[in-house]
Amino acid sequence: MFITIEGIEGSGKSTQIGNIAGYLREAGLECLITREPGGTGIGEKIRTILLNRDHHMLDPMAELLLYTADRAQHIREKILPALQSGMAVVCDRFIDSTIAYQGAARGIGPQTIHELSRLVLPDLRPDVTFLLDLSPEVGLLRAWKEIESGNRDGGQSRFEREKIRFHETVREGYLALAAAEPERFRIIDAADPPERVRDAIFSVLRERLTVREDLFHRNMPT
Ligand code: TMP
């Protein structure tokens, strides 16, 4: 089972990823928690280039290629081996981030991203994607509070420094993706208190795991 979690800055993904992992382990599944950009030794190095607040001159195509390089490494080194060994994989951001940030907000368009992915990445689609939906005003306020309190590295804040319009376009990009694939996406209201967000996520997980169990029992010899 491959689960991804998406959302703008300050949407609370990190808190919820811990909850998802706890739920899956409780249900007896071995679980890999990972993230993009990052998730591998090489990916963490790519991450520092991408998020460095001083890299405002980074060309949008160079940015796209770096995210794609990170993903190529991550899928082959971590995600596929974990899925093949029967583990559940929970990933903080995946290709939907590229479509929302580079495709929509940077204006590259979804077509180039799909074509590039088809050329260089294995064909891999999440089973479930949680979209933690939130207004950028609230999200950025939360994100900057985290930075000011020292919980997030202010040196790695290139995206937090983008204009509010950029983040609105990211959000619109996500909502368009969710509308196009309603069976994969679950939109969760991230303005709710964290416990309500957690419960909404748990009820989706409960439903998905029950479906899996039903399938498993149906395929068992009687
Ligand atoms: P985060 O790990 O704190 O969410 O930060 C990662 C940043 O990178 C976030 O601002 C979104 C951005 N991003 C993209 O622009 N494209 C991508 O493909 C991914 C995975 C992340």
Coordinates of C-alpha atoms and ligand atoms in Angstrom, one line a residue:
M1 CA 0.0 0.0 0.0
F2 CA 1.4 3.3 -1.1
I3 CA 0.0 6.4 0.7
T4 CA 1.0 10.0 0.0
I5 CA 0.2 13.2 1.8
E6 CA 0.1 16.6 0.1
G7 CA -0.7 20.2 1.0
I8 CA 0.7 23.7 1.0
E9 CA 3.2 25.0 3.6
G10 CA 1.8 24.9 7.1
S11 CA -0.9 22.3 6.3
G12 CA 0.3 20.0 9.1
K13 CA 1.6 17.1 7.0
S14 CA 4.4 16.1 9.4
T15 CA 2.0 15.7 12.4
Q16 CA -0.4 13.6 10.4
I17 CA 2.3 11.4 8.9
G18 CA 3.2 10.3 12.4
N19 CA -0.4 9.5 13.1
I20 CA -0.8 7.5 9.8
A21 CA 2.3 5.5 10.6
G22 CA 1.1 4.8 14.1
Y23 CA -2.3 3.6 12.7
L24 CA -0.7 1.3 10.2
R25 CA 1.7 -0.3 12.6
E26 CA -1.1 -0.8 15.1
A27 CA -2.9 -2.6 12.3
G28 CA 0.1 -4.9 12.0
L29 CA 1.6 -3.4 8.8
E30 CA 5.3 -2.8 8.5
C31 CA 5.7 0.7 7.4
L32 CA 8.3 3.0 5.7
I33 CA 7.9 6.8 6.4
T34 CA 9.7 8.9 3.8
R35 CA 9.6 12.2 2.1
E36 CA 10.3 14.2 -1.1
P37 CA 12.5 16.0 -1.7
G38 CA 14.8 13.8 0.4
G39 CA 14.2 10.3 1.6
T40 CA 17.6 9.1 0.4
G41 CA 21.2 10.3 1.2
I42 CA 21.4 11.8 -2.3
G43 CA 17.9 13.2 -2.1
E44 CA 18.7 15.0 1.2
K45 CA 21.5 16.8 -0.6
I46 CA 19.2 17.7 -3.5
R47 CA 16.7 19.0 -0.9
T48 CA 19.2 21.5 0.5
I49 CA 19.8 22.9 -3.0
L50 CA 16.1 23.2 -3.7
L51 CA 15.0 24.7 -0.4
N52 CA 17.9 27.1 0.2
R53 CA 16.5 30.5 0.7
D54 CA 19.4 32.1 -1.2
H55 CA 18.7 30.2 -4.4
H56 CA 16.0 32.6 -5.7
M57 CA 17.8 32.6 -9.1
L58 CA 17.1 28.8 -9.6
D59 CA 15.6 28.4 -13.1
P60 CA 12.1 26.7 -13.1
M61 CA 13.3 24.0 -15.5
A62 CA 16.4 23.3 -13.3
E63 CA 14.0 23.2 -10.3
L64 CA 11.8 20.7 -12.1
L65 CA 14.7 18.5 -13.1
L66 CA 16.1 18.5 -9.5
Y67 CA 12.7 17.4 -8.1
T68 CA 12.6 14.7 -10.8
A69 CA 16.2 13.5 -10.1
D70 CA 15.3 13.3 -6.4
R71 CA 12.2 11.2 -7.2
A72 CA 14.1 8.9 -9.6
Q73 CA 16.6 8.1 -6.8
H74 CA 13.9 7.8 -4.2
I75 CA 11.6 5.5 -6.1
R76 CA 14.4 3.1 -7.1
E77 CA 16.4 3.1 -3.9
K78 CA 13.6 3.2 -1.3
I79 CA 10.0 3.1 -2.4
L80 CA 9.9 0.2 -4.8
P81 CA 12.1 -2.1 -2.7
A82 CA 9.8 -1.4 0.4
L83 CA 6.6 -2.1 -1.6
Q84 CA 8.1 -5.2 -3.1
S85 CA 9.0 -6.5 0.4
G86 CA 5.3 -6.0 1.4
M87 CA 5.7 -2.9 3.5
A88 CA 3.3 0.0 3.5
V89 CA 5.0 3.2 2.3
V90 CA 3.8 6.6 3.5
C91 CA 5.4 9.5 1.6
D92 CA 5.3 13.2 2.5
R93 CA 4.7 14.7 -1.0
F94 CA 5.1 12.9 -4.3
I95 CA 4.4 13.7 -8.0
D96 CA 1.2 15.7 -7.2
S97 CA 3.5 18.3 -5.6
T98 CA 5.4 18.7 -8.8
I99 CA 2.2 19.2 -10.8
A100 CA 0.9 21.8 -8.3
Y101 CA 4.1 23.7 -7.6
Q102 CA 6.1 23.4 -10.9
G103 CA 3.2 22.7 -13.2
A104 CA 0.6 25.2 -11.9
A105 CA 2.4 27.8 -9.8
R106 CA 5.6 28.0 -11.8
G107 CA 3.5 27.8 -15.0
I108 CA 5.3 24.9 -16.7
G109 CA 2.0 23.1 -17.2
P110 CA 1.1 19.4 -16.4
Q111 CA 2.0 18.1 -19.9
T112 CA 5.8 18.6 -19.6
I113 CA 5.8 17.0 -16.1
H114 CA 3.8 14.0 -17.3
E115 CA 6.0 13.5 -20.3
L116 CA 9.2 13.9 -18.3
S117 CA 7.9 11.4 -15.7
R118 CA 7.0 8.9 -18.4
L119 CA 10.5 9.1 -19.8
V120 CA 12.6 8.8 -16.6
L121 CA 10.4 7.4 -13.8
P122 CA 8.9 4.0 -13.1
D123 CA 5.1 4.0 -13.4
L124 CA 4.0 4.3 -9.8
R125 CA 0.7 5.7 -8.6
P126 CA -0.3 6.1 -4.9
D127 CA -3.2 4.0 -3.7
V128 CA -4.5 6.9 -1.5
T129 CA -3.5 10.5 -1.5
F130 CA -4.5 12.7 1.4
L131 CA -4.8 16.4 0.5
L132 CA -4.6 18.6 3.6
D133 CA -6.5 21.6 2.2
L134 CA -6.0 25.0 3.7
S135 CA -6.0 28.7 2.8
P136 CA -2.5 30.0 2.2
E137 CA -3.0 32.9 4.7
V138 CA -3.5 30.4 7.5
G139 CA -0.8 28.0 6.2
L140 CA 1.9 30.6 5.8
L141 CA 1.2 32.1 9.2
R142 CA 1.6 28.6 10.7
A143 CA 4.7 27.9 8.7
W144 CA 6.4 31.2 9.7
K145 CA 5.5 30.6 13.4
E146 CA 7.3 27.2 13.1
I147 CA 10.4 28.9 11.6
E148 CA 10.4 31.7 14.2
S149 CA 10.1 29.2 17.1
G150 CA 13.1 27.2 15.7
N151 CA 11.1 24.1 14.8
R152 CA 11.8 24.6 11.1
D153 CA 15.0 25.7 9.5
G154 CA 14.7 29.3 8.3
G155 CA 17.6 28.8 5.9
Q156 CA 15.5 26.2 4.0
S157 CA 12.5 28.6 3.4
R158 CA 12.7 29.4 -0.3
F159 CA 9.0 28.4 -0.9
E160 CA 7.7 30.1 2.3
R161 CA 9.1 33.3 0.8
E162 CA 7.0 33.1 -2.4
K163 CA 4.1 35.5 -2.8
I164 CA 0.6 34.6 -1.5
R165 CA -0.6 34.3 -5.2
F166 CA 2.0 31.5 -5.8
H167 CA 0.6 29.5 -2.9
E168 CA -3.0 30.2 -4.0
T169 CA -2.1 28.7 -7.4
V170 CA -0.5 25.7 -5.7
R171 CA -3.8 25.1 -3.8
E172 CA -5.9 25.5 -7.0
G173 CA -3.5 23.0 -8.7
Y174 CA -4.1 20.5 -5.9
L175 CA -7.8 20.9 -5.9
A176 CA -7.9 20.4 -9.7
L177 CA -5.9 17.2 -9.3
A178 CA -8.3 15.9 -6.6
A179 CA -11.3 16.7 -8.8
A180 CA -9.8 14.8 -11.7
E181 CA -9.0 11.7 -9.6
P182 CA -11.7 11.5 -6.8
E183 CA -11.1 7.8 -6.2
R184 CA -7.5 8.3 -5.2
F185 CA -7.7 11.7 -3.4
R186 CA -9.2 12.4 0.0
I187 CA -9.5 16.1 0.7
I188 CA -9.2 16.8 4.4
D189 CA -10.0 20.2 5.9
A190 CA -6.6 21.2 7.5
A191 CA -8.1 24.3 9.2
D192 CA -9.7 21.8 11.7
P193 CA -7.9 21.1 14.9
P194 CA -5.2 18.4 14.5
E195 CA -7.3 15.7 16.3
R196 CA -10.2 16.2 13.9
V197 CA -7.8 16.0 11.0
R198 CA -6.4 12.8 12.4
D199 CA -9.8 11.2 12.9
A200 CA -10.8 12.1 9.3
I201 CA -7.6 10.4 8.1
F202 CA -8.2 7.3 10.3
S203 CA -11.7 6.8 9.0
V204 CA -10.3 6.7 5.4
L205 CA -7.6 4.2 6.5
R206 CA -10.1 2.0 8.3
E207 CA -12.2 1.9 5.2
R208 CA -9.2 1.1 3.0
L209 CA -7.8 -1.6 5.2
T210 CA -11.2 -3.3 5.5
V211 CA -11.5 -3.4 1.7
R212 CA -8.0 -5.0 1.6
E213 CA -8.9 -7.6 4.2
D214 CA -12.1 -8.5 2.4
L215 CA -10.2 -9.0 -0.8
F216 CA -7.6 -11.1 1.1
H217 CA -10.3 -13.4 2.7
R218 CA -12.1 -13.7 -0.6
N219 CA -9.0 -15.0 -2.2
M220 CA -8.2 -17.5 0.6
P221 CA -8.9 -21.1 -0.1
T222 CA -11.9 -22.3 1.9
Ligands
TMP1 P1 8.4 20.3 2.9 O1 9.1 19.0 2.9 O2 8.7 21.1 4.1 O3 7.0 20.2 2.6 O4 9.1 21.2 1.8 C1 9.3 20.9 0.5 C2 9.0 22.0 -0.5 O5 9.3 21.6 -1.8 C3 7.6 22.6 -0.4 O6 7.7 24.0 -0.5 C4 7.0 22.1 -1.7 C5 8.2 22.0 -2.6 N1 8.1 20.9 -3.7 C6 7.9 21.3 -5.0 O7 7.9 22.4 -5.3 N2 7.9 20.3 -5.9 C7 7.9 18.9 -5.6 O8 7.8 18.1 -6.5 C8 8.1 18.6 -4.2 C9 8.1 17.1 -3.8 C10 8.1 19.6 -3.3

